[in-house]
Short mmCIF file of C-alpha atoms and ligand atoms in Angstrom, two decimals:
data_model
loop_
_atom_site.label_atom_id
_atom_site.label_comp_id
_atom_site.label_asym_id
_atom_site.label_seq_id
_atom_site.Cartn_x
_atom_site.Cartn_y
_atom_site.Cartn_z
CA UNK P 1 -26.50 -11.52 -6.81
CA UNK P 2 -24.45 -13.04 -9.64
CA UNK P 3 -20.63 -12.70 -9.31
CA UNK P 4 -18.26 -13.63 -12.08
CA UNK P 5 -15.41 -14.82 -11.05
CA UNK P 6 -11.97 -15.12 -12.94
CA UNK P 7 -8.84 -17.41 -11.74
CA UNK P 8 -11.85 -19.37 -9.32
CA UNK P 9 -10.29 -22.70 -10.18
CA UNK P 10 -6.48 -21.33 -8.17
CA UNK P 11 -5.92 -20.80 -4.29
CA UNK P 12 -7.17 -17.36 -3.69
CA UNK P 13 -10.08 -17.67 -6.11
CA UNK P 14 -11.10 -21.30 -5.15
CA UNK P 15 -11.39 -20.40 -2.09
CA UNK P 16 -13.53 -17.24 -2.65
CA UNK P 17 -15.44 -18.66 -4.91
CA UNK P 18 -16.24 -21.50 -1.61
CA UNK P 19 -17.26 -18.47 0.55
CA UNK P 20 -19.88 -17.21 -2.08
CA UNK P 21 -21.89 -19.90 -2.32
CA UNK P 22 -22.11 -20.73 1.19
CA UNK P 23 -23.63 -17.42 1.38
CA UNK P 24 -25.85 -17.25 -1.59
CA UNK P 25 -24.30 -15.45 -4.28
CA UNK P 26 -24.78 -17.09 -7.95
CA UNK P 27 -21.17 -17.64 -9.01
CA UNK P 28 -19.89 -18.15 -12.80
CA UNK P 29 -15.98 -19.33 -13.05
CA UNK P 30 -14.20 -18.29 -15.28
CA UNK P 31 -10.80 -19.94 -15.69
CA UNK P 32 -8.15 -21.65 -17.98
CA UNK P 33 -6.76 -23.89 -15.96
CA UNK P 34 -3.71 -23.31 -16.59
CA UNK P 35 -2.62 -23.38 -13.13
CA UNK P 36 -5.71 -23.89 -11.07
CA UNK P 37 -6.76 -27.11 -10.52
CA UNK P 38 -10.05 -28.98 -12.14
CA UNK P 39 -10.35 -30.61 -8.45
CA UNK P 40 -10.46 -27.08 -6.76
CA UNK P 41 -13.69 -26.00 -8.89
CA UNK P 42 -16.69 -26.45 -6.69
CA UNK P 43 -19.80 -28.10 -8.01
CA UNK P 44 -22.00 -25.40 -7.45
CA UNK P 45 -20.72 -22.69 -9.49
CA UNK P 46 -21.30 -22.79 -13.57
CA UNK P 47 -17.40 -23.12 -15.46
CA UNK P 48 -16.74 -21.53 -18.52
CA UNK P 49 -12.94 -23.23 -19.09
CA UNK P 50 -11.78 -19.54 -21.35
CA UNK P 51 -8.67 -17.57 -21.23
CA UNK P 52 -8.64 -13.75 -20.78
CA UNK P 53 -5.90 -13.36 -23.31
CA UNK P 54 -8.44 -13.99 -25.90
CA UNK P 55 -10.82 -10.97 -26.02
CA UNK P 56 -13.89 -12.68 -27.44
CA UNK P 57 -14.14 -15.50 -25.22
CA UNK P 58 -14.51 -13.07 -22.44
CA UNK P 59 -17.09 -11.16 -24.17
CA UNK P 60 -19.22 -14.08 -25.11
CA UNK P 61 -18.88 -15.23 -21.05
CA UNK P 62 -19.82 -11.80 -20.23
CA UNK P 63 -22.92 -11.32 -22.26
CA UNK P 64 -23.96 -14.47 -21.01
CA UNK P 65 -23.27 -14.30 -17.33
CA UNK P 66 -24.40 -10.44 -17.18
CA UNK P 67 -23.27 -10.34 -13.57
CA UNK P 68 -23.69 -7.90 -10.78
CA UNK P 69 -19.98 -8.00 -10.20
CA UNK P 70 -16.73 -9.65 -11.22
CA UNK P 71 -14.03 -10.79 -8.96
CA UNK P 72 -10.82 -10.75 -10.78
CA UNK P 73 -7.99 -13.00 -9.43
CA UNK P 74 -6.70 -14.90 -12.51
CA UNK P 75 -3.38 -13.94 -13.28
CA UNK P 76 0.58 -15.06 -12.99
CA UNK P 77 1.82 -14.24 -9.16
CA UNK P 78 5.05 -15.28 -9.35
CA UNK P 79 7.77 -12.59 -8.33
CA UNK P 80 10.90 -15.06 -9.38
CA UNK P 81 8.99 -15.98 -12.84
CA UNK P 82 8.19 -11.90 -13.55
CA UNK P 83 11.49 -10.62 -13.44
CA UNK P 84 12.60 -13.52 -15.99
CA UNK P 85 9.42 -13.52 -18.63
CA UNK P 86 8.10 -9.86 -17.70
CA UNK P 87 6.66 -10.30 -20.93
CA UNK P 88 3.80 -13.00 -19.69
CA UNK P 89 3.11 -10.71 -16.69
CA UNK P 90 2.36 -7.95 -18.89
CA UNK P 91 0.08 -10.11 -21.51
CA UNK P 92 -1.86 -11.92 -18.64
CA UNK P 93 -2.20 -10.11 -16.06
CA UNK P 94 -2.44 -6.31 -17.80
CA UNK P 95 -3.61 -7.18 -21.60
CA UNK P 96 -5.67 -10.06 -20.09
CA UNK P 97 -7.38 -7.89 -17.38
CA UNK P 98 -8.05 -5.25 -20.74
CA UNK P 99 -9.78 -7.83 -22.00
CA UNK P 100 -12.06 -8.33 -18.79
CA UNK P 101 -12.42 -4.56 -18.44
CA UNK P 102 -13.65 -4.06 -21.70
CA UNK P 103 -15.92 -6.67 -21.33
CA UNK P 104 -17.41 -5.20 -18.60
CA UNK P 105 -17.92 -1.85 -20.32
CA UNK P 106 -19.90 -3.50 -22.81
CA UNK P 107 -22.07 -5.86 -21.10
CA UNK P 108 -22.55 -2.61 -18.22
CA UNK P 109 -21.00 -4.68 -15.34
CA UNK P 110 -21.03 -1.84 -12.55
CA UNK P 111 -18.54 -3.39 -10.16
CA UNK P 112 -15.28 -4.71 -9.76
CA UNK P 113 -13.76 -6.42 -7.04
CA UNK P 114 -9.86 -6.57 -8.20
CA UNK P 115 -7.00 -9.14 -6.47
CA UNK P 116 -3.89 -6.61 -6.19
CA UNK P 117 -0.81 -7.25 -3.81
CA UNK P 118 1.31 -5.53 -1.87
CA UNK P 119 3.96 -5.58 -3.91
CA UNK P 120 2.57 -2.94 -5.68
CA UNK P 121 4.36 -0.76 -3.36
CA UNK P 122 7.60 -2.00 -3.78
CA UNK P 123 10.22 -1.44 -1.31
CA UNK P 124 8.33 0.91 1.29
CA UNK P 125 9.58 3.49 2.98
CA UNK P 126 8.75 2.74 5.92
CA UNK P 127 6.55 -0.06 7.70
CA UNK P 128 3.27 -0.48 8.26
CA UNK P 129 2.22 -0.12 5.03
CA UNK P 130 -0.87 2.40 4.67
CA UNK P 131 -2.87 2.76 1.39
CA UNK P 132 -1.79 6.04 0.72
CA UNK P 133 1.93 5.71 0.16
CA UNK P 134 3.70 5.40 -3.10
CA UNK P 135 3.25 2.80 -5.05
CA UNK P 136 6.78 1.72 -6.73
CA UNK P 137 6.75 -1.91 -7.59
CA UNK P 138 10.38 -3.83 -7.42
CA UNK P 139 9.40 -6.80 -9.77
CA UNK P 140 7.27 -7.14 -12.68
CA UNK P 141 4.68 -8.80 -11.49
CA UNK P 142 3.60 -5.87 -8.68
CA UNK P 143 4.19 -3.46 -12.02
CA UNK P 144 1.48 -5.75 -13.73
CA UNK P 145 -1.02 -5.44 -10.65
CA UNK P 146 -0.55 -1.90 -10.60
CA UNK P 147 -1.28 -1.23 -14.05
CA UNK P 148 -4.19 -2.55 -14.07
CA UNK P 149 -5.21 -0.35 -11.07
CA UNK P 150 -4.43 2.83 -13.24
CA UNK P 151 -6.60 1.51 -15.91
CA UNK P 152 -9.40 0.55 -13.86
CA UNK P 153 -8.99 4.32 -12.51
CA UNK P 154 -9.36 5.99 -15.85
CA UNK P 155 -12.57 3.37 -16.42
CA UNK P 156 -14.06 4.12 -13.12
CA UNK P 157 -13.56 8.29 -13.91
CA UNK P 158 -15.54 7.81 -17.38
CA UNK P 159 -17.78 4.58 -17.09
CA UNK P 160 -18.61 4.40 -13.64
CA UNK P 161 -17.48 1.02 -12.74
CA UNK P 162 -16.78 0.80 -8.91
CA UNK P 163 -13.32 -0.74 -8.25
CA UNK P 164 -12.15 -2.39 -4.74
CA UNK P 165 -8.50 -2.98 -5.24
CA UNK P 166 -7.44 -5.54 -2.26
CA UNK P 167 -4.07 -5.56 -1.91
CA UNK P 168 -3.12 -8.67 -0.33
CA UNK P 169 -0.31 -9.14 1.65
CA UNK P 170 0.71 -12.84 2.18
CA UNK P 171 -1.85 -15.01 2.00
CA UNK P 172 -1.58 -18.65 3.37
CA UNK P 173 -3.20 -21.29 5.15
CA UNK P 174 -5.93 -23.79 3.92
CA UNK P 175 -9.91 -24.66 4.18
CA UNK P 176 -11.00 -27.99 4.67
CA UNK P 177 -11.04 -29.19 1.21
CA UNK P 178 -8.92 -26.18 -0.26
CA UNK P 179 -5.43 -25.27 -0.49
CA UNK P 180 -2.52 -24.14 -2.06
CA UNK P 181 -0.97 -26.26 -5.02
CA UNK P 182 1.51 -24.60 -6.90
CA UNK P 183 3.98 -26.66 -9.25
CA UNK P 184 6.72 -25.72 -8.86
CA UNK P 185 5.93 -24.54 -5.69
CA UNK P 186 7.71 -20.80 -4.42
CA UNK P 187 5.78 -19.98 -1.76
CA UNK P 188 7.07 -19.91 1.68
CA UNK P 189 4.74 -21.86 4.13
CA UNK P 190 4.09 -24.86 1.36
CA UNK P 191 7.63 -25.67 1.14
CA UNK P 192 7.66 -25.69 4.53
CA UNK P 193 5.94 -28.04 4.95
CA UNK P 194 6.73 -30.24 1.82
CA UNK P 195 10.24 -30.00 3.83
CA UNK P 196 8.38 -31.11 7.18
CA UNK P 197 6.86 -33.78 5.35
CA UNK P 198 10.14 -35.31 3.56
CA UNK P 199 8.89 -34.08 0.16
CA UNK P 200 11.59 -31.35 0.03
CA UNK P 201 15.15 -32.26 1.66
CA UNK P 202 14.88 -28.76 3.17
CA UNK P 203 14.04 -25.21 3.49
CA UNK P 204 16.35 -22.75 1.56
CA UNK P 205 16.29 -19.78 3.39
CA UNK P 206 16.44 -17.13 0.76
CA UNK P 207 18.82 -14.08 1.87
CA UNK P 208 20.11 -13.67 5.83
CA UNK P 209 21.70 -10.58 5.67
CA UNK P 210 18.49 -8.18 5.66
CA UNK P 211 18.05 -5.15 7.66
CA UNK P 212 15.64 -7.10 10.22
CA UNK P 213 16.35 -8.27 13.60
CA UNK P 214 17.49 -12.00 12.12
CA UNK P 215 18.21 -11.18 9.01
CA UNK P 216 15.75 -12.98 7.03
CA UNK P 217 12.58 -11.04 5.41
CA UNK P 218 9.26 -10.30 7.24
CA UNK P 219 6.19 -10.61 5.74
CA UNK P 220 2.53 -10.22 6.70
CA UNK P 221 0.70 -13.74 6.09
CA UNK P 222 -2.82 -13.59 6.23
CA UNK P 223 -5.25 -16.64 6.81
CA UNK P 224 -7.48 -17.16 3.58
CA UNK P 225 -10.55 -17.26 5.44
CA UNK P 226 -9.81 -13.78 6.31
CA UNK P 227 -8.92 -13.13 2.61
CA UNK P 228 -12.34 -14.31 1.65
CA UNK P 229 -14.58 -12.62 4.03
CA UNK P 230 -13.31 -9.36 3.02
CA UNK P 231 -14.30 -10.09 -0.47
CA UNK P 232 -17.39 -10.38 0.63
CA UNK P 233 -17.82 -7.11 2.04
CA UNK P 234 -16.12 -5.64 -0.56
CA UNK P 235 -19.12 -6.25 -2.68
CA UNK P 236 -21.30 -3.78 -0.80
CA UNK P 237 -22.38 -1.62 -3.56
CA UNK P 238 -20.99 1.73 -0.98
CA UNK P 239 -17.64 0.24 -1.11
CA UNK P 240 -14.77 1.17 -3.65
CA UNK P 241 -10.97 2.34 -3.42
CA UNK P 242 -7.86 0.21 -1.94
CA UNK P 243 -7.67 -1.43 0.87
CA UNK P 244 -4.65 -3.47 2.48
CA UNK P 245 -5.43 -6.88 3.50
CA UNK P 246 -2.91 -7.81 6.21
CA UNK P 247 -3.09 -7.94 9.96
CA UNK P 248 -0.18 -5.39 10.92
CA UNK P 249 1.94 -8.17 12.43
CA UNK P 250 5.10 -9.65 10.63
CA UNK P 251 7.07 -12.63 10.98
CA UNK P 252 10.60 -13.45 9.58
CA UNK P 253 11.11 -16.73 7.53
CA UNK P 254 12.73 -18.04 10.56
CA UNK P 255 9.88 -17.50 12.95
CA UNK P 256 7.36 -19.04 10.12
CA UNK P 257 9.98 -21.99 10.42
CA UNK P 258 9.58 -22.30 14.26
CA UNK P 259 6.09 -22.31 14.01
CA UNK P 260 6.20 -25.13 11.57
CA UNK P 261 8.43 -27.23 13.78
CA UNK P 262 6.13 -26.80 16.68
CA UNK P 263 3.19 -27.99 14.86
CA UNK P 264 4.48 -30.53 12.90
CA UNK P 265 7.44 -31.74 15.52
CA UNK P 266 9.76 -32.03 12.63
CA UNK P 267 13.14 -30.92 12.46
CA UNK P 268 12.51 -29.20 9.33
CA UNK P 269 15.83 -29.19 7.83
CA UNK P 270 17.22 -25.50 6.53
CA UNK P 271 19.81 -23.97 4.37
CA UNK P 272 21.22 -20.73 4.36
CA UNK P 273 20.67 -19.30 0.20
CA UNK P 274 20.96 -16.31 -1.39
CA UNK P 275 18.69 -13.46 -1.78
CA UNK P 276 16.06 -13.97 -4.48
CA UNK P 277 15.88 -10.97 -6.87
CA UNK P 278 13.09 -8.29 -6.36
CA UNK P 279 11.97 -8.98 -2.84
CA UNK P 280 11.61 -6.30 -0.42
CA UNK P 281 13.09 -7.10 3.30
CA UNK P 282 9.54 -6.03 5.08
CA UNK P 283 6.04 -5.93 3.76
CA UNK P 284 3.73 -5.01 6.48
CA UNK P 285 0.51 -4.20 6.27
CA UNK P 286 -1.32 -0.85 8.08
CA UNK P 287 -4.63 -2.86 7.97
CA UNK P 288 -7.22 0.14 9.68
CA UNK P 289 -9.06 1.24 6.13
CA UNK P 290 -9.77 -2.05 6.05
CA UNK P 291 -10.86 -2.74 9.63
CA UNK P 292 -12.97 0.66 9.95
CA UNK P 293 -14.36 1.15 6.12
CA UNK P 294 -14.76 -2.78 5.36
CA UNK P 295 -16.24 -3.64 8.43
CA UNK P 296 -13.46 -6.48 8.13
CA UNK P 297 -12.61 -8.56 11.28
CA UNK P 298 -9.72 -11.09 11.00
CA UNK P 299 -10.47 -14.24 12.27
CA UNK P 300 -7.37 -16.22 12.52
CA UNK P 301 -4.04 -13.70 13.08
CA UNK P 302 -2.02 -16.35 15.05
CA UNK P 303 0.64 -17.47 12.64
CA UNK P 304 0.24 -20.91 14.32
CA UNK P 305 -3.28 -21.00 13.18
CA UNK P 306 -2.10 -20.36 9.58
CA UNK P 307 0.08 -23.14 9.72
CA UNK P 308 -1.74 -25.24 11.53
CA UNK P 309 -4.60 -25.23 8.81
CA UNK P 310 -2.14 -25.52 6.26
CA UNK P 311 -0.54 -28.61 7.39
CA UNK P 312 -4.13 -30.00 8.11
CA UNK P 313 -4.57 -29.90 4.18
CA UNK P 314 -0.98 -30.84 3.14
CA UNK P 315 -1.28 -33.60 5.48
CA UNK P 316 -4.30 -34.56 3.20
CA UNK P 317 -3.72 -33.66 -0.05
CA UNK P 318 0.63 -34.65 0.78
CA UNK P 319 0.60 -34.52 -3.65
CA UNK P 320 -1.68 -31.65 -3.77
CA UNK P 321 -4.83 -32.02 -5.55
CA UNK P 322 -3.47 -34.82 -7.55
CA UNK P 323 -3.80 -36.97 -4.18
CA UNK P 324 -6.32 -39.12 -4.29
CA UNK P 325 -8.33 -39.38 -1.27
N1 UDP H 401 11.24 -17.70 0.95
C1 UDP H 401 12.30 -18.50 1.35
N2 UDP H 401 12.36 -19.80 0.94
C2 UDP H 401 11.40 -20.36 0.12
C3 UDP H 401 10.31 -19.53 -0.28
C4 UDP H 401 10.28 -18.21 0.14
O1 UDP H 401 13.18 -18.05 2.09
O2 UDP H 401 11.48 -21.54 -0.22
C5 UDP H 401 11.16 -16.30 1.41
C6 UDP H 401 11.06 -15.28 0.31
O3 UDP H 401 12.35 -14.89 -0.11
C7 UDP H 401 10.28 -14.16 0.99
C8 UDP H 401 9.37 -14.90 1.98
O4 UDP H 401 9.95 -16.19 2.14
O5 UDP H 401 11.15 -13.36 1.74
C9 UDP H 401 7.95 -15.04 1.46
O6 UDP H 401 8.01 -15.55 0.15
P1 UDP H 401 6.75 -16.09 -0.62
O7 UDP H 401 7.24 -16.59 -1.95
O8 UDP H 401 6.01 -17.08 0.23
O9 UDP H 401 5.81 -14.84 -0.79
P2 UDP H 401 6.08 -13.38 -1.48
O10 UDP H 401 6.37 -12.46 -0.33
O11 UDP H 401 7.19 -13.51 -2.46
O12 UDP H 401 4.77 -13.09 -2.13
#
């Protein structure tokens, strides 16, 4: 089976992309490398360097590829970043995924295996969060993932493609040779670490006056391993719809800091910050579609096995991918 894949050169998608071809699949990246890494491609799949902003390039990559199914993940996932340039979220990840869709049409791709988020929901009301309730995004970016569900819902009605929207909760943690190497870096458990490591002089601890038992936010983090073996099933050709890819468990940013100090036995220096615009104070995942219709079974739900991968790769790559090792 051929799979195109889009954004396989970043975290989510490298590490996908690593899962297919240990099992077989003939994969095709497709990626600007804008913010994925050269050093995160693997040497297995064919690379077409190509941006999705520019409608030909996908085409030609399309008619060429003629996959089975696409994997979409390339796109701009920064909350902070989309509620300052909305614009960019809007081109990339909406008129860029147009650009795929249309692509797909053409060439007859039947199948489409979409990267969505959680934050498509917004600020729920109430937690866990099951794929059924409103979907009400709080920052662009969660807007940008959403639209492109609607579209892909309109496609699917008249052109038959079969979409799996997998809305991902947090994901984090690390494979042996891949991990996550954002510049500048936003997310959570990498600064973490960066801080454990002396690369950051500490933690800011965004917002401590939430509605949650310490005050900081909860979130759902979700091993990548566990990401990527859902993709997998998600390919099944009897599988379409949304499904929410978290464990049902949350942990504050002040729990995800205690686990860091017991693995790494650093002090892991903190500051008390302000809140940081459009994030929700809970984002938990009600994970059973995906459990019962998937066929998905989580691997690694201990947070401390999250972090403890994580740090195994930071601890190798301590400059990201630009280490040299
Ligand atoms: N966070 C924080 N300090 C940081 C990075 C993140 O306190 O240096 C908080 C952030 O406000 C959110 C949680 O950690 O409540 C997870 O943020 P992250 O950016 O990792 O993921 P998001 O939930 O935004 O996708």
């Amino acid at each position: 089976m051929k799979v195109l894949v889009t954004g396989g050169a970043g975290y989510i998608g490298s590490i996908v992309t690593e899962h297919l071809l240990n099992n077989g699949y003939d994969v095709t990246v497709f990626d600007n490398l804008e913010r994925g890494h050269r050093e995160a491609l693997d040497p297995r799949a064919t690379f077409i360097e190509g941006d999705l902003r520019h409608a030909n390039v996908v085409h030609e990559a399309m008619a060429r590829v003629k996959p089975d199914a696409v994997m979409h993940f390339a796109a701009y996932a920064l909350v902070g970043e989309s509620m300052q340039h909305p614009e960019r979220y809007f081109e990339n990840n909406l008129g860029g995924g147009m650009n795929l869709a249309a692509a797909m049409i053409r060439v007859g791709v039947p199948k489409l295996v979409f990267s969505s988020t959680c934050a498509t929901y917004g600020t729920p009301s109430r937690v866990p969060i099951d794929e059924d309730m409103p979907q009400k995004p709080d920052n662009a970016y969660g807007e940008s993932k959403l639209c492109f569900e609607k579209v892909m819902t309109w496609y699917a009605q008249r052109y038959g493609i079969r979409n799996v929207f997998l809305r991902y909760f947090n994901a984090a943690g690390a494979t042996d040779r891949l991990g996550e190497d954002h510049e500048p870096e936003t997310h959570l458990i990498p600064n973490v670490l960066r801080a454990a490591l002396g690369r950051n002089p500490a933690v800011r601890i965004f917002g401590t006056d939430y509605p949650t038992p310490d005050g900081t936010c909860i979130r759902d983090y979700v091993h990548i391993e566990d990401l990527a073996a859902a993709h997998l099933l998600a390919l099944h050709e009897n599988i379409d719809g949304p499904y929410n890819l978290g464990y049902g468990t949350g942990a504050s940013v002040r729990q995800v800091i205690e686990s860091a100090r017991r693995i790494t036995g650093s002090e892991i220096p903190c500051e008390d910050a302000p809140r940081r615009e459009g994030d929700p104070p809970a984002l938990v995942a009600a994970g059973e579609k995906a459990l019962k219709v998937l066929g998905w079974k989580p691997q690694f739900t201990e947070l401390d096995a999250i972090i403890e991968s994580a740090w195994r790769w930071i601890r190798q790559y301590p400059e990201g991918y630009r280490t040299s090792v």
